[in-house]
CSV table of C-alpha atoms and ligand atoms in Angstrom, one decimal:
chain,number,residue,atom,x,y,z
A,8,UNK,CA,136.2,242.0,161.5
A,9,UNK,CA,136.6,240.1,158.2
A,10,UNK,CA,138.5,236.9,157.7
A,11,UNK,CA,141.1,237.9,155.2
A,12,UNK,CA,143.1,235.4,153.2
A,13,UNK,CA,146.2,236.3,151.3
A,14,UNK,CA,146.7,234.0,148.4
A,15,UNK,CA,150.1,233.7,146.9
A,16,UNK,CA,151.0,231.5,143.8
A,17,UNK,CA,154.6,230.3,143.9
A,18,UNK,CA,156.6,228.7,141.2
A,19,UNK,CA,160.2,228.0,141.9
A,20,UNK,CA,160.4,230.8,144.4
A,21,UNK,CA,162.8,229.4,147.0
A,22,UNK,CA,164.9,232.5,146.7
A,23,UNK,CA,162.2,235.0,147.7
A,24,UNK,CA,160.0,233.0,149.8
A,25,UNK,CA,161.8,233.4,153.2
A,26,UNK,CA,161.6,237.2,152.8
A,27,UNK,CA,158.0,237.1,151.5
A,28,UNK,CA,156.9,235.0,154.3
A,29,UNK,CA,158.6,237.2,156.9
A,30,UNK,CA,156.9,240.3,155.6
A,31,UNK,CA,153.5,238.7,155.1
A,32,UNK,CA,153.5,237.2,158.6
A,33,UNK,CA,154.4,240.6,160.0
A,34,UNK,CA,151.7,242.2,157.9
A,35,UNK,CA,149.1,239.7,158.9
A,36,UNK,CA,149.9,240.2,162.6
A,37,UNK,CA,149.6,244.0,162.1
A,38,UNK,CA,146.3,243.7,160.3
A,39,UNK,CA,144.9,241.6,163.2
A,40,UNK,CA,146.2,244.1,165.7
A,41,UNK,CA,144.6,247.0,163.9
A,42,UNK,CA,141.3,245.2,163.8
A,43,UNK,CA,141.4,244.8,160.0
A,44,UNK,CA,141.5,241.1,160.0
A,45,UNK,CA,140.2,238.5,162.5
A,46,UNK,CA,142.1,235.6,164.1
A,47,UNK,CA,140.9,233.2,161.4
A,48,UNK,CA,142.7,235.1,158.7
A,49,UNK,CA,145.5,233.2,156.9
A,50,UNK,CA,148.3,233.3,154.4
A,51,UNK,CA,147.7,230.7,151.8
A,52,UNK,CA,150.6,229.7,149.5
A,53,UNK,CA,149.9,227.7,146.4
A,54,UNK,CA,152.8,225.7,145.1
A,55,UNK,CA,152.4,225.5,141.4
A,56,UNK,CA,154.3,222.3,140.8
A,57,UNK,CA,157.7,223.9,141.7
A,58,UNK,CA,160.8,221.9,141.0
A,59,UNK,CA,162.9,223.5,143.7
A,60,UNK,CA,162.4,223.6,147.5
A,61,UNK,CA,159.4,225.9,147.5
A,62,UNK,CA,157.1,223.2,148.9
A,63,UNK,CA,159.5,222.3,151.7
A,64,UNK,CA,159.7,225.9,152.7
A,65,UNK,CA,155.9,226.3,152.7
A,66,UNK,CA,155.5,223.1,154.9
A,67,UNK,CA,158.1,224.5,157.2
A,68,UNK,CA,156.3,227.8,157.6
A,69,UNK,CA,153.1,226.0,158.2
A,70,UNK,CA,154.7,224.0,161.0
A,71,UNK,CA,156.1,227.1,162.6
A,72,UNK,CA,153.2,229.4,162.3
A,73,UNK,CA,149.5,228.9,162.6
A,74,UNK,CA,149.0,231.8,160.2
A,75,UNK,CA,150.3,229.9,157.2
A,76,UNK,CA,148.4,227.4,155.1
A,77,UNK,CA,149.6,225.8,151.8
A,78,UNK,CA,148.3,223.8,148.9
A,79,UNK,CA,150.5,222.0,146.4
A,80,UNK,CA,149.4,221.5,142.8
A,81,UNK,CA,150.4,218.2,141.2
A,82,UNK,CA,151.7,219.9,138.0
A,83,UNK,CA,152.9,223.3,137.0
A,84,UNK,CA,149.6,224.7,135.7
A,85,UNK,CA,150.6,228.3,135.3
A,86,UNK,CA,150.0,231.4,137.3
A,87,UNK,CA,146.3,231.9,136.5
A,88,UNK,CA,145.4,228.3,137.3
A,89,UNK,CA,147.4,228.3,140.5
A,90,UNK,CA,145.8,231.5,141.6
A,91,UNK,CA,142.3,230.1,140.9
A,92,UNK,CA,143.1,227.0,142.9
A,93,UNK,CA,144.2,229.2,145.8
A,94,UNK,CA,141.1,231.5,145.6
A,95,UNK,CA,138.7,228.6,145.4
A,96,UNK,CA,140.3,227.0,148.4
A,97,UNK,CA,140.2,230.3,150.3
A,98,UNK,CA,136.6,230.9,149.3
A,99,UNK,CA,135.4,228.2,151.7
A,100,UNK,CA,136.8,229.9,154.8
A,101,UNK,CA,137.2,233.6,154.1
A,102,UNK,CA,135.2,236.8,153.9
A,103,UNK,CA,137.6,238.2,151.3
A,104,UNK,CA,140.8,237.1,149.6
A,105,UNK,CA,143.7,239.2,148.3
A,106,UNK,CA,145.9,237.7,145.6
A,107,UNK,CA,149.5,238.8,145.3
A,108,UNK,CA,152.7,237.7,143.7
A,109,UNK,CA,155.4,235.8,145.7
A,110,UNK,CA,158.2,238.1,144.5
A,111,UNK,CA,157.1,241.2,146.6
A,112,UNK,CA,156.6,243.3,143.5
A,113,UNK,CA,153.2,244.2,144.7
A,114,UNK,CA,153.4,246.6,147.6
A,115,UNK,CA,152.5,244.6,150.8
A,116,UNK,CA,151.6,247.8,152.6
A,117,UNK,CA,148.7,248.5,150.2
A,118,UNK,CA,146.8,245.6,151.8
A,119,UNK,CA,145.4,247.9,154.5
A,120,UNK,CA,143.7,250.0,151.9
A,121,UNK,CA,142.3,246.9,150.2
A,122,UNK,CA,140.7,245.8,153.4
A,123,UNK,CA,139.4,249.3,154.2
A,124,UNK,CA,137.7,249.4,150.8
A,125,UNK,CA,136.2,246.0,151.4
A,126,UNK,CA,134.8,247.3,154.7
A,127,UNK,CA,133.3,250.2,152.9
A,128,UNK,CA,131.3,247.8,150.9
A,129,UNK,CA,133.3,247.0,147.8
A,130,UNK,CA,133.3,243.4,146.5
A,131,UNK,CA,136.2,243.8,144.2
A,132,UNK,CA,139.2,246.0,144.7
A,133,UNK,CA,141.8,246.3,141.9
A,134,UNK,CA,145.4,247.1,142.6
A,135,UNK,CA,146.6,249.5,139.9
A,136,UNK,CA,150.3,250.3,139.3
A,137,UNK,CA,151.2,253.9,139.6
A,138,UNK,CA,154.3,253.8,137.5
A,139,UNK,CA,156.2,251.1,135.9
A,140,UNK,CA,159.7,252.6,136.3
A,141,UNK,CA,161.0,249.4,137.8
A,142,UNK,CA,160.0,247.4,134.7
A,143,UNK,CA,162.3,247.4,131.7
A,144,UNK,CA,161.4,249.7,128.8
A,145,UNK,CA,160.6,246.6,126.8
A,146,UNK,CA,158.3,245.1,129.4
A,147,UNK,CA,156.6,248.4,130.0
A,148,UNK,CA,155.8,249.2,126.3
A,149,UNK,CA,154.7,245.7,125.5
A,150,UNK,CA,152.5,245.4,128.6
A,151,UNK,CA,150.9,248.8,128.1
A,152,UNK,CA,150.4,248.1,124.4
A,153,UNK,CA,148.7,244.9,125.3
A,154,UNK,CA,146.2,246.7,127.6
A,155,UNK,CA,145.4,249.0,124.7
A,156,UNK,CA,144.9,246.2,122.2
A,157,UNK,CA,142.6,244.4,124.6
A,158,UNK,CA,140.5,247.5,125.1
A,159,UNK,CA,140.3,248.0,121.3
A,160,UNK,CA,139.1,244.5,120.8
A,161,UNK,CA,136.3,245.1,123.3
A,162,UNK,CA,137.5,243.2,126.4
A,163,UNK,CA,136.7,245.1,129.6
A,164,UNK,CA,140.0,245.1,131.5
A,165,UNK,CA,141.4,247.5,134.0
A,166,UNK,CA,144.4,249.4,132.7
A,167,UNK,CA,147.7,248.6,134.5
A,168,UNK,CA,146.1,246.2,136.9
A,169,UNK,CA,147.7,242.8,137.1
A,170,UNK,CA,146.6,240.2,139.6
A,171,UNK,CA,146.9,242.1,142.8
A,172,UNK,CA,143.3,242.3,143.9
A,173,UNK,CA,140.8,241.7,146.6
A,174,UNK,CA,137.7,239.7,146.1
A,175,UNK,CA,134.9,239.3,148.5
A,176,UNK,CA,133.4,235.9,149.1
A,177,UNK,CA,130.4,236.5,146.8
A,178,UNK,CA,132.7,237.8,144.1
A,179,UNK,CA,134.7,234.5,144.4
A,180,UNK,CA,131.5,232.6,144.2
A,181,UNK,CA,130.7,234.5,141.1
A,182,UNK,CA,134.2,233.6,139.7
A,183,UNK,CA,133.6,229.9,140.4
A,184,UNK,CA,130.7,230.0,137.9
A,185,UNK,CA,133.1,230.8,135.1
A,186,UNK,CA,133.9,227.3,133.9
A,187,UNK,CA,136.3,228.1,131.1
A,188,UNK,CA,139.5,226.2,130.7
A,189,UNK,CA,141.4,229.1,129.1
A,190,UNK,CA,141.6,231.2,132.2
A,191,UNK,CA,142.3,234.9,132.0
A,192,UNK,CA,141.3,236.3,135.4
A,193,UNK,CA,141.9,239.9,134.5
A,194,UNK,CA,139.2,239.7,131.9
A,195,UNK,CA,136.7,237.7,133.9
A,196,UNK,CA,136.7,239.6,137.2
A,197,UNK,CA,135.2,242.8,135.7
A,198,UNK,CA,132.5,240.6,134.2
A,199,UNK,CA,131.4,239.5,137.6
A,200,UNK,CA,130.1,242.9,138.4
A,201,UNK,CA,129.3,244.2,141.9
A,202,UNK,CA,130.8,247.3,143.4
A,203,UNK,CA,134.5,247.8,142.8
A,204,UNK,CA,137.2,250.3,143.5
A,205,UNK,CA,140.9,250.9,142.9
A,206,UNK,CA,143.9,251.0,145.1
A,207,UNK,CA,147.0,252.7,143.6
A,208,UNK,CA,150.5,251.3,144.5
A,209,UNK,CA,154.1,251.5,143.3
A,210,UNK,CA,155.4,248.4,141.8
A,211,UNK,CA,158.7,247.3,143.2
A,212,UNK,CA,161.5,245.4,141.6
A,213,UNK,CA,161.5,241.7,142.0
A,214,UNK,CA,163.0,241.1,145.5
A,215,UNK,CA,165.1,238.0,144.4
A,216,UNK,CA,165.0,235.3,141.8
A,217,UNK,CA,164.1,235.6,138.1
A,218,UNK,CA,160.8,236.4,136.4
A,219,UNK,CA,158.9,233.3,135.7
A,220,UNK,CA,157.3,235.0,132.7
A,221,UNK,CA,159.8,234.9,129.9
A,222,UNK,CA,158.9,236.6,126.5
A,223,UNK,CA,157.4,233.3,125.2
A,224,UNK,CA,155.0,232.9,128.1
A,225,UNK,CA,154.2,236.6,128.0
A,226,UNK,CA,153.2,236.4,124.3
A,227,UNK,CA,151.1,233.3,124.8
A,228,UNK,CA,149.4,235.0,127.8
A,229,UNK,CA,148.6,238.0,125.7
A,230,UNK,CA,147.2,235.8,122.9
A,231,UNK,CA,145.2,233.8,125.4
A,232,UNK,CA,143.7,237.0,126.7
A,233,UNK,CA,142.7,238.3,123.3
A,234,UNK,CA,141.4,235.0,122.0
A,235,UNK,CA,139.5,234.2,125.2
A,236,UNK,CA,137.7,237.6,125.3
A,237,UNK,CA,137.2,238.7,121.7
A,238,UNK,CA,135.7,237.3,118.5
A,239,UNK,CA,136.7,240.5,116.8
A,240,UNK,CA,139.6,238.9,114.9
A,241,UNK,CA,137.0,236.6,113.3
A,242,UNK,CA,134.8,239.6,112.4
A,243,UNK,CA,137.8,241.3,110.9
A,244,UNK,CA,138.1,238.4,108.4
A,245,UNK,CA,134.5,238.7,107.4
A,246,UNK,CA,134.8,242.4,106.9
A,247,UNK,CA,137.9,242.0,104.8
A,248,UNK,CA,136.0,239.4,102.7
A,249,UNK,CA,133.2,241.8,102.1
A,250,UNK,CA,135.6,244.6,101.2
A,251,UNK,CA,137.5,242.4,98.8
A,252,UNK,CA,134.3,241.2,97.1
A,253,UNK,CA,133.2,244.7,96.5
A,254,UNK,CA,136.7,245.6,95.2
A,255,UNK,CA,136.5,242.5,92.9
A,256,UNK,CA,133.3,243.8,91.3
A,257,UNK,CA,135.1,247.1,90.6
A,258,UNK,CA,138.1,245.1,89.3
A,259,UNK,CA,135.7,243.1,87.1
A,260,UNK,CA,134.2,246.2,85.6
A,261,UNK,CA,137.7,247.6,84.9
A,262,UNK,CA,138.8,244.4,83.3
A,263,UNK,CA,135.7,244.3,81.1
A,264,UNK,CA,136.2,247.9,80.0
A,265,UNK,CA,139.8,247.1,79.2
A,266,UNK,CA,138.6,244.2,77.2
A,267,UNK,CA,136.1,246.1,75.2
A,268,UNK,CA,138.4,249.0,74.5
A,269,UNK,CA,141.0,246.5,73.3
A,270,UNK,CA,143.6,247.6,75.9
A,271,UNK,CA,143.9,244.1,77.3
A,272,UNK,CA,146.2,241.2,76.4
A,273,UNK,CA,144.2,238.2,75.3
A,274,UNK,CA,143.3,236.1,78.4
A,275,UNK,CA,144.1,238.8,80.9
A,276,UNK,CA,140.5,239.8,81.7
A,277,UNK,CA,139.4,236.3,82.5
A,278,UNK,CA,142.4,235.6,84.8
A,279,UNK,CA,142.4,238.9,86.6
A,280,UNK,CA,138.7,239.0,87.3
A,281,UNK,CA,138.5,235.4,88.5
A,282,UNK,CA,141.4,235.9,90.9
A,283,UNK,CA,139.7,238.9,92.5
A,284,UNK,CA,136.3,237.4,92.6
A,285,UNK,CA,137.4,234.1,94.0
A,286,UNK,CA,139.7,235.6,96.6
A,287,UNK,CA,136.9,237.9,97.8
A,288,UNK,CA,134.4,235.1,97.9
A,289,UNK,CA,136.8,232.8,99.7
A,290,UNK,CA,137.5,235.3,102.4
A,291,UNK,CA,133.9,236.0,102.8
A,292,UNK,CA,133.1,232.3,103.3
A,293,UNK,CA,135.9,231.8,105.7
A,294,UNK,CA,134.6,234.8,107.6
A,295,UNK,CA,131.1,233.4,107.7
A,296,UNK,CA,132.3,230.1,109.0
A,297,UNK,CA,134.4,232.1,111.5
A,298,UNK,CA,131.3,233.9,112.7
A,299,UNK,CA,129.6,230.6,113.5
A,300,UNK,CA,132.8,229.2,115.1
A,301,UNK,CA,132.8,232.4,117.3
A,302,UNK,CA,129.2,231.6,118.4
A,303,UNK,CA,130.0,228.0,119.2
A,304,UNK,CA,133.0,229.3,121.1
A,305,UNK,CA,130.9,231.6,123.3
A,306,UNK,CA,128.2,228.9,123.8
A,307,UNK,CA,130.8,226.3,124.8
A,308,UNK,CA,132.2,228.6,127.4
A,309,UNK,CA,128.8,228.6,129.0
A,310,UNK,CA,129.4,231.7,131.0
A,311,UNK,CA,126.8,232.7,133.5
A,312,UNK,CA,124.4,235.2,131.9
A,313,UNK,CA,123.5,237.2,134.9
A,314,UNK,CA,124.1,237.6,138.6
A,315,UNK,CA,121.7,239.0,141.1
A,316,UNK,CA,123.3,241.6,143.3
A,317,UNK,CA,120.4,242.4,145.6
A,318,UNK,CA,117.0,240.8,146.1
A,319,UNK,CA,114.2,242.7,147.8
A,320,UNK,CA,112.0,239.9,148.9
A,321,UNK,CA,108.8,239.7,150.9
A,322,UNK,CA,108.9,241.1,154.4
A,323,UNK,CA,108.7,238.4,157.0
A,324,UNK,CA,105.5,238.7,159.0
B,13,LIG,N1,153.9,231.8,138.9
B,13,LIG,C1,153.2,230.6,139.0
B,13,LIG,N2,153.3,229.7,138.0
B,13,LIG,C2,154.0,229.9,136.8
B,13,LIG,C3,154.6,231.1,136.7
B,13,LIG,C4,154.6,232.1,137.7
B,13,LIG,O1,152.6,230.4,140.0
B,13,LIG,O2,154.0,229.0,136.0
B,13,LIG,C5,153.8,232.8,139.9
B,13,LIG,C6,155.2,233.3,140.4
B,13,LIG,O3,155.7,232.5,141.4
B,13,LIG,C7,154.9,234.7,141.0
B,13,LIG,C8,153.7,235.1,140.1
B,13,LIG,O4,153.2,234.0,139.4
B,13,LIG,O5,154.4,234.6,142.3
B,13,LIG,C9,154.2,236.2,139.0
B,13,LIG,O6,155.3,235.7,138.3
B,13,LIG,P1,156.5,236.6,138.0
B,13,LIG,O7,156.8,237.5,139.1
B,13,LIG,O8,157.6,235.7,137.5
B,13,LIG,O9,156.0,237.4,136.7
B,13,LIG,P2,156.3,238.9,136.4
B,13,LIG,O10,156.1,239.8,137.6
B,13,LIG,O11,157.7,238.9,135.9
B,13,LIG,O12,155.3,239.3,135.3
B,14,LIG,MG1,157.0,239.4,139.3
């Protein structure tokens, strides 16, 4: 039986937490009874520097139930960092950890399937939303558009998967090797590799309280994702520069022809051709610099370059 940790980041969630805790405790007890989780399994709440009574509630639950653990971050560091803090804490004690939101939007009953897939040998199990009916039209289109743009820009992310996922201990150890400060877990987890599978679930409405992801945070999150995983925007500038330089040569030829056929106003040729040529060269140079910046950027991240999944070593004699 595996030791399963449920990791829940919470930011100002006093409204939902009582219900969340009730359901998760029930779930954990059921898992233990069904033999899907052992007696060392825990629910781990991460208080992401909340300003309401979230931490008091968590301490209270911890007092009352041996199933509940909690950690409190000193500041509000955002969902991704809070989640990482929770996962890294769980890593030391668990066989696998499942991350889910505090607002009960992720279907708690899907947890059984996550653990089953883990027992079948998967190191990573992604929760994928079946439908997004409960999201507003706006949230749905922007979110799905975001997944598509990410794919287009070359980041390997799972469509309609948020942060409801199971990770085995060795996948967590893999994750701990990614030392980047701009954290975008959805992009990193597929890079870790190992065997993975999907669990499909219906996304519910937020049980209580308000979304902690207003449009501003959503946009910066999307931008973070794109700029952390792709240097394509930089390449785009380079390509534009090359294109403009080529065009400028054509423009130059056109201007010269106009000049020699006396169709041009005096002074026009020189001005027009220099504008085009300079513009093109400038963009090309910016793009070149950008390409190097992109390289520096990937070097600075110092991501692990490989991970060994299995090692067939000498037989012991
Ligand atoms: N959250 C967090 N820190 C933050 C913002 C959000 O830990 O700065 C948590 C929040 O408590 C919830 C999860 O991240 O458990 C997802 O947030 P939310 O439900 O508000 O996002 P949405 O579902 O609207 O995208
Ligand atoms: Mg939510």
